[in-house]
mmCIF file of C-alpha atoms and ligand atoms in Angstrom:
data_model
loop_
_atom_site.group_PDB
_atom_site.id
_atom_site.type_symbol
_atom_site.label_atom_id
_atom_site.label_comp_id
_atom_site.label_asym_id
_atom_site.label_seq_id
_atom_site.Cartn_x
_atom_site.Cartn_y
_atom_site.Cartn_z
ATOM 1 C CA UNK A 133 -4.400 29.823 -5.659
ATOM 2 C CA UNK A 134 -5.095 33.449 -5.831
ATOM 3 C CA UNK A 135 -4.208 35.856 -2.927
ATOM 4 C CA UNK A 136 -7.554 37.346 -0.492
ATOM 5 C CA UNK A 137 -7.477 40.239 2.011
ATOM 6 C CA UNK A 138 -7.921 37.933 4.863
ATOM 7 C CA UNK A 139 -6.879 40.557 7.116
ATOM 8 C CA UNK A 140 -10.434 41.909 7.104
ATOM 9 C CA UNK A 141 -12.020 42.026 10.303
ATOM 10 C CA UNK A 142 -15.276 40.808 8.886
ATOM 11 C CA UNK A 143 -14.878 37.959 6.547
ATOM 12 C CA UNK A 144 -18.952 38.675 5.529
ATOM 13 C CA UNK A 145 -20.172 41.926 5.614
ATOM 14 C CA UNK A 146 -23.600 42.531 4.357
ATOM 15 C CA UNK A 147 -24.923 46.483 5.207
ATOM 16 C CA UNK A 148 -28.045 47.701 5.043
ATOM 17 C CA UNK A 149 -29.206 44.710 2.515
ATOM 18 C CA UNK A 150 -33.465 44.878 1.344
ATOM 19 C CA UNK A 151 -34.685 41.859 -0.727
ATOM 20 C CA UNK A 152 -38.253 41.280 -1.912
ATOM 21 C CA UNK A 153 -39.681 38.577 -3.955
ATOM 22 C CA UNK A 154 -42.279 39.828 -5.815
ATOM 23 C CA UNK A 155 -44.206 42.136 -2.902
ATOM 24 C CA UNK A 156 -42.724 39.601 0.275
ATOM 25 C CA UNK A 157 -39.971 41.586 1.685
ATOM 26 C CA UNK A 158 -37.646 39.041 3.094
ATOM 27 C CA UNK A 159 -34.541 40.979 4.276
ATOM 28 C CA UNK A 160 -35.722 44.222 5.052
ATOM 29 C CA UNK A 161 -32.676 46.396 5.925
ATOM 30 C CA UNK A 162 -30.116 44.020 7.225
ATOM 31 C CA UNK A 163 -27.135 44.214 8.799
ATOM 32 C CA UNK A 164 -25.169 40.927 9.301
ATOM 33 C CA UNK A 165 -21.580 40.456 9.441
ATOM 34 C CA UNK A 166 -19.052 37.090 10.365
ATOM 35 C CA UNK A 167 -16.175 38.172 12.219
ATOM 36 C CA UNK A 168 -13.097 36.892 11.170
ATOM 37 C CA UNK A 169 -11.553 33.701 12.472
ATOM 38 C CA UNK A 170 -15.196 32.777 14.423
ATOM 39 C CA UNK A 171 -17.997 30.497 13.930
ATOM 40 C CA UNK A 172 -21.562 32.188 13.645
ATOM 41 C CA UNK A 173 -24.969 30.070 13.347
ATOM 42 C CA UNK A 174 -27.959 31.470 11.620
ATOM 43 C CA UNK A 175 -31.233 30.385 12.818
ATOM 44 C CA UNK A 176 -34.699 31.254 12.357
ATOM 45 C CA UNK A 177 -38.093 29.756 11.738
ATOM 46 C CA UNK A 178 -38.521 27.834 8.214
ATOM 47 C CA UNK A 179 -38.666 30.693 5.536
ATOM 48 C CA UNK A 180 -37.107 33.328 7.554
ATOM 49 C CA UNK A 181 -34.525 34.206 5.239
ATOM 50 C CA UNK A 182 -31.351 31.944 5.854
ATOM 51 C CA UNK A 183 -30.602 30.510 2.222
ATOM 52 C CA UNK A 184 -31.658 34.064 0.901
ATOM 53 C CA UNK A 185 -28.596 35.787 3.146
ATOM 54 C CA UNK A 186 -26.250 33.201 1.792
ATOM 55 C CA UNK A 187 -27.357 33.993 -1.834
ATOM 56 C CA UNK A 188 -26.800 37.311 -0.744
ATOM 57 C CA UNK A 189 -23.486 36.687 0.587
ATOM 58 C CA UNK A 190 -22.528 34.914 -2.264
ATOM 59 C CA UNK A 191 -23.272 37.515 -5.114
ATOM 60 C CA UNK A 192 -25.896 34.301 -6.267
ATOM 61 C CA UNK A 193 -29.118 36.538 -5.819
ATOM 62 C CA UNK A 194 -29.984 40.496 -7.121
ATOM 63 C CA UNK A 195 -30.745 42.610 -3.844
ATOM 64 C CA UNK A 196 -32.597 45.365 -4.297
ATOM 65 C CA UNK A 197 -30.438 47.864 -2.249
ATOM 66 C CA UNK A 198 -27.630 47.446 0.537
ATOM 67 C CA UNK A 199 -24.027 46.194 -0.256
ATOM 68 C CA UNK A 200 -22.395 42.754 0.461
ATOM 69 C CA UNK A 201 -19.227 42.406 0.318
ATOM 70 C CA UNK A 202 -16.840 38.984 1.718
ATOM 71 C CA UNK A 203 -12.846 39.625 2.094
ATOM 72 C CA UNK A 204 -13.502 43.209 1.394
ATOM 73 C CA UNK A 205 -14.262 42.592 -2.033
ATOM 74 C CA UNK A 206 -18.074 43.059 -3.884
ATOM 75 C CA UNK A 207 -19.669 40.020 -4.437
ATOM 76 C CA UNK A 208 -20.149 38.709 -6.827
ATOM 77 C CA UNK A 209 -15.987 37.958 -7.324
ATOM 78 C CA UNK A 210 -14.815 34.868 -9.314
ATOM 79 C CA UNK A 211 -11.902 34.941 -7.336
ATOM 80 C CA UNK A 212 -13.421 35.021 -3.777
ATOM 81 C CA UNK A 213 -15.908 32.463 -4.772
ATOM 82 C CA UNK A 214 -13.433 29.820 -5.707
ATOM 83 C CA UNK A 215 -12.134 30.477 -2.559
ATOM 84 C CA UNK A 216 -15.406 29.745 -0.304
ATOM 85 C CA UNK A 217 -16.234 26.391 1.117
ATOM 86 C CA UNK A 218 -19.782 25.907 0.163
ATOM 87 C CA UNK A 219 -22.373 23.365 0.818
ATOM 88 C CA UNK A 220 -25.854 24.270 -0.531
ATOM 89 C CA UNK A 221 -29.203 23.364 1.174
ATOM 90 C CA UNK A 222 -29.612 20.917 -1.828
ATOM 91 C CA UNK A 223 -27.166 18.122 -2.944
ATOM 92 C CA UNK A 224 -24.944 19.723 -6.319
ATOM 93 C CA UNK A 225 -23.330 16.132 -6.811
ATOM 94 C CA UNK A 226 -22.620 14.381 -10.257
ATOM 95 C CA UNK A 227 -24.851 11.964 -9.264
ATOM 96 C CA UNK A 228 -23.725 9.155 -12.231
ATOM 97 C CA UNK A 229 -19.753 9.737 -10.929
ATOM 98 C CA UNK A 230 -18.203 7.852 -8.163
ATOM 99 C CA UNK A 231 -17.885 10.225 -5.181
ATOM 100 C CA UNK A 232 -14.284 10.258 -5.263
ATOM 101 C CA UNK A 233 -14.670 11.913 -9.498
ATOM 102 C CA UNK A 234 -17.003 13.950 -7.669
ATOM 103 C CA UNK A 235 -14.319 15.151 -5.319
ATOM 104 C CA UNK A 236 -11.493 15.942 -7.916
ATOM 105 C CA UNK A 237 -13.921 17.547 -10.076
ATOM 106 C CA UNK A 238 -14.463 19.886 -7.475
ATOM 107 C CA UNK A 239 -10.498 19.989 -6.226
ATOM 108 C CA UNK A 240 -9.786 20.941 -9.623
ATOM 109 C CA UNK A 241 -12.289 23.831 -9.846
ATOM 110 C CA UNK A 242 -11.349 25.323 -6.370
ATOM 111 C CA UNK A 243 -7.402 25.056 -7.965
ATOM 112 C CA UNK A 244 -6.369 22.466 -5.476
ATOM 113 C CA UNK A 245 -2.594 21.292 -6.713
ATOM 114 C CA UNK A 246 -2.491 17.930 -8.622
ATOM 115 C CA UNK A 247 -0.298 16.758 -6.726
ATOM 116 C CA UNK A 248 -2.188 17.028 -3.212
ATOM 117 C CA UNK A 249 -5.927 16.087 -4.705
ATOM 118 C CA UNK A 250 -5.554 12.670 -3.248
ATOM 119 C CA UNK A 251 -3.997 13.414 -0.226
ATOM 120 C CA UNK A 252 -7.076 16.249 0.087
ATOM 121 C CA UNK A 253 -9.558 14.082 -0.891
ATOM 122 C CA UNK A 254 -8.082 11.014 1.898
ATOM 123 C CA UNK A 255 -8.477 13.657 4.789
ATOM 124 C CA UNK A 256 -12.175 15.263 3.921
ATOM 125 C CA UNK A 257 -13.318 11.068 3.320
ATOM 126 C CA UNK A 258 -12.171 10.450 7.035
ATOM 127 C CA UNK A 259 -13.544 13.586 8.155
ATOM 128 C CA UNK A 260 -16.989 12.634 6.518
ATOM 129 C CA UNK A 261 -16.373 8.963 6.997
ATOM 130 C CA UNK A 262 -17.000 8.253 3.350
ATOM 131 C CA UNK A 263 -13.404 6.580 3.187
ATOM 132 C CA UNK A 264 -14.709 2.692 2.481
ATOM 133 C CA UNK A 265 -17.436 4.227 -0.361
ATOM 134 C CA UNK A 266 -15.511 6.737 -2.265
ATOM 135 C CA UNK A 267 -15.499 4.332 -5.366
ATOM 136 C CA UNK A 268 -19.244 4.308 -5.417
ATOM 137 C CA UNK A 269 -21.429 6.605 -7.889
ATOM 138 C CA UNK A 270 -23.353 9.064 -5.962
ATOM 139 C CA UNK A 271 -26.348 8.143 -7.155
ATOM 140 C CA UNK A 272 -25.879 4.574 -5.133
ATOM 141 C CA UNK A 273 -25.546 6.620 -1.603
ATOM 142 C CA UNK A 274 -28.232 7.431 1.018
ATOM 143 C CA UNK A 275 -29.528 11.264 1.739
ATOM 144 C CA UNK A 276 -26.876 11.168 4.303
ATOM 145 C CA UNK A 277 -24.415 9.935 2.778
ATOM 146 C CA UNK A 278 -25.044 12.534 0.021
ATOM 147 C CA UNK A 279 -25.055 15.489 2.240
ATOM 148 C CA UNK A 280 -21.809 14.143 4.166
ATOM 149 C CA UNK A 281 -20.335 14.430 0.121
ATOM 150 C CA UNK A 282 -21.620 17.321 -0.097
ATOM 151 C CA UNK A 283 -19.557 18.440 2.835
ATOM 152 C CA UNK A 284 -16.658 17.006 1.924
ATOM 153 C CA UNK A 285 -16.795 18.743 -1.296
ATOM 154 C CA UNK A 286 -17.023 22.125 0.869
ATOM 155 C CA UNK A 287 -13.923 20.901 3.049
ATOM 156 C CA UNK A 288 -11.173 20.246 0.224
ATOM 157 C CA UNK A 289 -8.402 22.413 0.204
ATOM 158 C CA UNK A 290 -9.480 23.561 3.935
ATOM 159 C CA UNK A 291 -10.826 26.983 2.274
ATOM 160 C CA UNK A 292 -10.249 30.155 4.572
ATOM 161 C CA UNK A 293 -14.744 30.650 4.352
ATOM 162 C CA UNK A 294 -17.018 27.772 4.879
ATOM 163 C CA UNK A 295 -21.016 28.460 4.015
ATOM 164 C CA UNK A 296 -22.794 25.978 4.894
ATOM 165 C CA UNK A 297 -26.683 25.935 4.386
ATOM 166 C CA UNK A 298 -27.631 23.314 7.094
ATOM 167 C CA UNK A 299 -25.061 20.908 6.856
ATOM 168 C CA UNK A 300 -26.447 17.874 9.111
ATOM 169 C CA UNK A 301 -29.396 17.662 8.445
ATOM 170 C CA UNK A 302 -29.692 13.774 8.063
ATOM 171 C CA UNK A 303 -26.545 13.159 9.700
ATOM 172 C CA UNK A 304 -26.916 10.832 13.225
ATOM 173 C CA UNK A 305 -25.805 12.884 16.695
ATOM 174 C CA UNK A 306 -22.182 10.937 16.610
ATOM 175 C CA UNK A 307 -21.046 12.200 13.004
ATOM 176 C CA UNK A 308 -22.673 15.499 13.713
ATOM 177 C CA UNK A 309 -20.445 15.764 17.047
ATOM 178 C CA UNK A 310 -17.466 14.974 14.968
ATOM 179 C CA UNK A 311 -18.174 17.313 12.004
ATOM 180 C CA UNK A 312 -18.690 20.103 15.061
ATOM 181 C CA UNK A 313 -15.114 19.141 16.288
ATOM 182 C CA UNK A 314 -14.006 19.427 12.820
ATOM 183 C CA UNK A 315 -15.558 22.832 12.776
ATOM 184 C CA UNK A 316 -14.081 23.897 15.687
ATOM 185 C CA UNK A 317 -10.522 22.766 14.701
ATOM 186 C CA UNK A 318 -10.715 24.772 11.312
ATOM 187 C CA UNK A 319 -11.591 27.922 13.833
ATOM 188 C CA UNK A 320 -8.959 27.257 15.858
ATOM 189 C CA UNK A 321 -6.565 27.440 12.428
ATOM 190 C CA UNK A 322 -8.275 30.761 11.773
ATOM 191 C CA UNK A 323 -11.049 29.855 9.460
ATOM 192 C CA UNK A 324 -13.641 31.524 9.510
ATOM 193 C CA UNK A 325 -17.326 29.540 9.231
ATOM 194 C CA UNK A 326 -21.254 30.227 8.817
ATOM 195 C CA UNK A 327 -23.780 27.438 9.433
ATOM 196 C CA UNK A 328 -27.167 27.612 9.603
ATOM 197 C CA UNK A 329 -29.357 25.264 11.592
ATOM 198 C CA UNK A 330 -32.449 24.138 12.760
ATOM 199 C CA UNK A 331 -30.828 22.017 15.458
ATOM 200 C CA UNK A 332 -30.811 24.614 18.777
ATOM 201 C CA UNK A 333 -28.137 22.464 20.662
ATOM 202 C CA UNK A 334 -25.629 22.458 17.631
ATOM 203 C CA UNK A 335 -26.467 26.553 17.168
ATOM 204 C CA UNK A 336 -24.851 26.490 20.618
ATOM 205 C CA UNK A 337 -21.898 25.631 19.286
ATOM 206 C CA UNK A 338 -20.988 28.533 17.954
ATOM 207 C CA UNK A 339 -19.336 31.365 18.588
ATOM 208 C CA UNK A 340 -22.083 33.951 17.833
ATOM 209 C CA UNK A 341 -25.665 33.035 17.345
ATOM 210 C CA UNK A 342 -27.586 35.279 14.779
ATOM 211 C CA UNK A 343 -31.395 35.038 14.391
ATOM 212 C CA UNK A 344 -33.554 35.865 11.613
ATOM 213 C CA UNK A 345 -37.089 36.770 12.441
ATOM 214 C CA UNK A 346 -39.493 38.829 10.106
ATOM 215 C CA UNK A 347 -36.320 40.294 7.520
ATOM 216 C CA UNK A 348 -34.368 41.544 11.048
ATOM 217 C CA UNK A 349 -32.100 40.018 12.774
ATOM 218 C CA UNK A 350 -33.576 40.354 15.825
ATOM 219 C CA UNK A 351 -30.450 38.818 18.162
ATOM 220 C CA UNK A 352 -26.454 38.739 17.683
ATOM 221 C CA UNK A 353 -23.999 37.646 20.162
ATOM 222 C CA UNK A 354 -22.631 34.824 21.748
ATOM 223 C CA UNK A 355 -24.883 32.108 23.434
ATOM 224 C CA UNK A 356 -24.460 32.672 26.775
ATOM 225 C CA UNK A 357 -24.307 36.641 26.524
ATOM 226 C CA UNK A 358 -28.159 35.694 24.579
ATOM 227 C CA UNK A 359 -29.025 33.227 27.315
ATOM 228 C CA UNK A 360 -28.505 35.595 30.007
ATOM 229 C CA UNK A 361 -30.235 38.694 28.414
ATOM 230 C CA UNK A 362 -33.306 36.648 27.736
ATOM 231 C CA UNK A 363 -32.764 34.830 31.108
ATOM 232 C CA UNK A 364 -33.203 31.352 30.003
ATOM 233 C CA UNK A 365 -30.974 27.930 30.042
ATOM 234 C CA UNK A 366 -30.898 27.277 26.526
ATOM 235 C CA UNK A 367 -30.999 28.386 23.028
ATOM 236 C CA UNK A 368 -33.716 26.795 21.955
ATOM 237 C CA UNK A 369 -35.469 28.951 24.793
ATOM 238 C CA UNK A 370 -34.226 32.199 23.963
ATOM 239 C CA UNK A 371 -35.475 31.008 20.041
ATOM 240 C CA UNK A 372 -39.024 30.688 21.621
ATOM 241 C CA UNK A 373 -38.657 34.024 23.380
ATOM 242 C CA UNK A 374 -37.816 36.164 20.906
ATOM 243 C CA UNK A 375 -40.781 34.184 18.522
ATOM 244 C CA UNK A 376 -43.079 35.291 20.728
ATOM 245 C CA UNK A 377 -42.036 38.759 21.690
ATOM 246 C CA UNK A 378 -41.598 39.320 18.044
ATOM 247 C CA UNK A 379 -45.868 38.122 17.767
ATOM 248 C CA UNK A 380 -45.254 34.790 16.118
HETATM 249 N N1 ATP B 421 -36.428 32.538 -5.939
HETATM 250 C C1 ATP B 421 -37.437 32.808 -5.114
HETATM 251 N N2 ATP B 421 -38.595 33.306 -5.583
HETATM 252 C C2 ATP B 421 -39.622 33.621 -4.769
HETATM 253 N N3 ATP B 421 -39.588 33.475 -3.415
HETATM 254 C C3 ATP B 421 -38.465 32.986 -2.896
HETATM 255 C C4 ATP B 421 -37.316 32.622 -3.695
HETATM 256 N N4 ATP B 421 -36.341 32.175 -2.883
HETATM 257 C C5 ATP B 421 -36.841 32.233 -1.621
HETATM 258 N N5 ATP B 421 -38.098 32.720 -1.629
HETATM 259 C C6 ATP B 421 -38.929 32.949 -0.437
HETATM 260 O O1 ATP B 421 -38.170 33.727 0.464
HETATM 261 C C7 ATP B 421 -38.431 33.313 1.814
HETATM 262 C C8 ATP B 421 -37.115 32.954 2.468
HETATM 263 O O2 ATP B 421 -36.614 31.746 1.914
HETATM 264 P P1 ATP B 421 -35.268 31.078 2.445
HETATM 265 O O3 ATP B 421 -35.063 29.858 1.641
HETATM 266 O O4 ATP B 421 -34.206 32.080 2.455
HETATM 267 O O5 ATP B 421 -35.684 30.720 3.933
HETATM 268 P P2 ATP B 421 -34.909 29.839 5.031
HETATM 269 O O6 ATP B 421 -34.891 30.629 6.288
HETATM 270 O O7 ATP B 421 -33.606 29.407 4.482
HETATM 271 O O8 ATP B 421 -35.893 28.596 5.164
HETATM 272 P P3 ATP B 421 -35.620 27.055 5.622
HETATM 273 O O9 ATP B 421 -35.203 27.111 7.053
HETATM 274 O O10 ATP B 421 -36.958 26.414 5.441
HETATM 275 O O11 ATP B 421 -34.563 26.510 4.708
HETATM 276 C C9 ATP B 421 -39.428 32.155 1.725
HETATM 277 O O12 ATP B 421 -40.720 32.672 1.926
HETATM 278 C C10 ATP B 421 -39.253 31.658 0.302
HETATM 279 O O13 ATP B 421 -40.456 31.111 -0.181
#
C-alpha cells in the first residue's frame, strides 16, 4: 500500500466549503473537520446535507468554493481514496457474485496482499456476522444483510479512514451494539471514523457530535459538553433544541 500523512491532526478538513444545487444552497460556508484518531457522528434532519459533506469529503461532488482536503492532501487523490473505508448510503454490491467475490473484488482494489485476503475477509465476516453466508450471491441476501456487506467491504484491510453514510440502518440493536464496539476498538488502534446517523442514542457514541442544520453546522463537540450547554439529558434533546431555536 501507498504511504499517507497520517500525522495530520485533522484526518478531514473541509474550510469554508459553499455547495448549491441548482439555486438550493446546501452547505453554505462550512467548516467541518474529524480530528485524528476520534469518532465524529453527523446528524441532522433528512436532507440537511450529510451525504453531500461526504461527497465533499471525498472529491465525489464539484463545490462551488471552499477547500477539502483528507490526510493533508486535495481531494480528489487516487491514492487517499483507496485508502478510505467507505460505505455509501446505497448498497455498491455485485449483486450476481457471492459475497465472499464481492469481498476480494474489493480487497484487491484497496491493494490488500494476496496472501492475507482470506484471512481479511474471515475477520470483517465475523465482525458483520456474515461468516455462515459468504458463499451466497448478494442478490439472495436481505436489506440487512446487504448493508452488513456493505460494511464489511468498508472494514477490509482495517483502513486508517472509515466514511460511513448511515451504516445500520436495518441492522437489529444487538449487531448495531457490536458494530459500535467494533468502532470503538478501531479508535482505540488510532483510526480515525465518520458516521452519520439518524439513530440519537448511537450519535452518542461518539466522540464528537456534529449537526447539520440549514448548510451550518450549528453544534460541534462532544456529547456531554452539548448536553450540558443545551441543558438537557440526551442527544436526541439537544437535536430538538437546536431544531427549534434554529425555526424548524
Ligand atoms: N445531485 C443532486 N442534485 C440535486 N439536488 C441534490 C443532489 N444531491 C443532493 N441534493 C439535495 O441536497 C440536499 C441534501 O442532500 P443529502 O443527501 O446530502 O442530505 P442528507 O442530510 O444526507 O439526507 P438523509 O438524511 O435523508 O440521507 C437535499 O435537498 C437533496 O435533495
Amino acid at each position: 500500500m501507498n504511504t499517507i500523512n497520517t500525522k495530520v491532526k485533522n484526518i478531514i478538513d473541509l474550510k469554508d466549503i459553499n455547495k448549491k444545487f441548482g439555486n438550493h444552497v446546501v452547505l453554505d460556508n462550512i467548516n467541518f473537520h474529524v480530528p485524528a484518531g476520534q469518532i465524529v457522528s453527523l446528524i441532522g434532519p433528512s436532507g440537511a446535507g450529510k451525504t453531500t459533506i461526504i461527497k465533499v469529503a471525498l472529491g465525489r461532488i464539484k463545490i462551488d468554493s471552499g477547500t477539502d482536503s483528507v490526510f493533508n492532501t486535495k481531494m480528489p487523490n487516487r491514492n487517499i481514496l483507496s485508502q478510505i473505508g467507505y460505505m455509501a448510503q446505497a448498497d455498491a454490491l455485485y449483486l450476481t457474485l457471492s459475497a465472499r467475490n464481492n469481498l476480494e473484488f474489493f480487497a484487491h482494489m484497496r491493494g490488500i496482499p494476496n496472501s492475507k485476503i482470506n484471512d481479511e475477509i474471515q475477520h470483517v465476516a465475523k465482525l458483520t456476522q456474515l461468516e455462515n453466508n459468504l458463499n451466497q450471491p448478494a442478490m439472495s441476501y436481505s436489506g440487512g444483510m446487504k448493508k452488513r456487506l456493505s460494511l464489511a467491504i468498508a472494514l477490509l484491510g482495517s483502513p486508517k479512514l472509515l466514511i460511513l453514510d448511515e451504516p445500520t440502518v436495518g441492522i437489529d440493536p444487538v449487531l448495531r451494539r457490536q458494530i459500535w464496539d467494533e468502532l470503538r476498538k478501531l479508535k482505540e488502534q488510532g483510526h480515525t471514523i465518520l458516521v452519520t446517523t439518524h439513530i440519537m442514542s448511537e450519535a452518542e457514541l461518539a466522540d464528537k457530535v456534529a449537526m447539520l442544520m440549514n448548510g451550518q453546522i450549528a453544534a460541534f463537540d462532544a456529547p456531554d459538553k452539548l448536553k450540558t450547554q443545551y441543558n438537557v439529558n440526551s442527544i436526541e434533546d439537544v437535536f430538538i433544541k437546536i431544531e427549534n431555536q434554529e425555526g424548524k
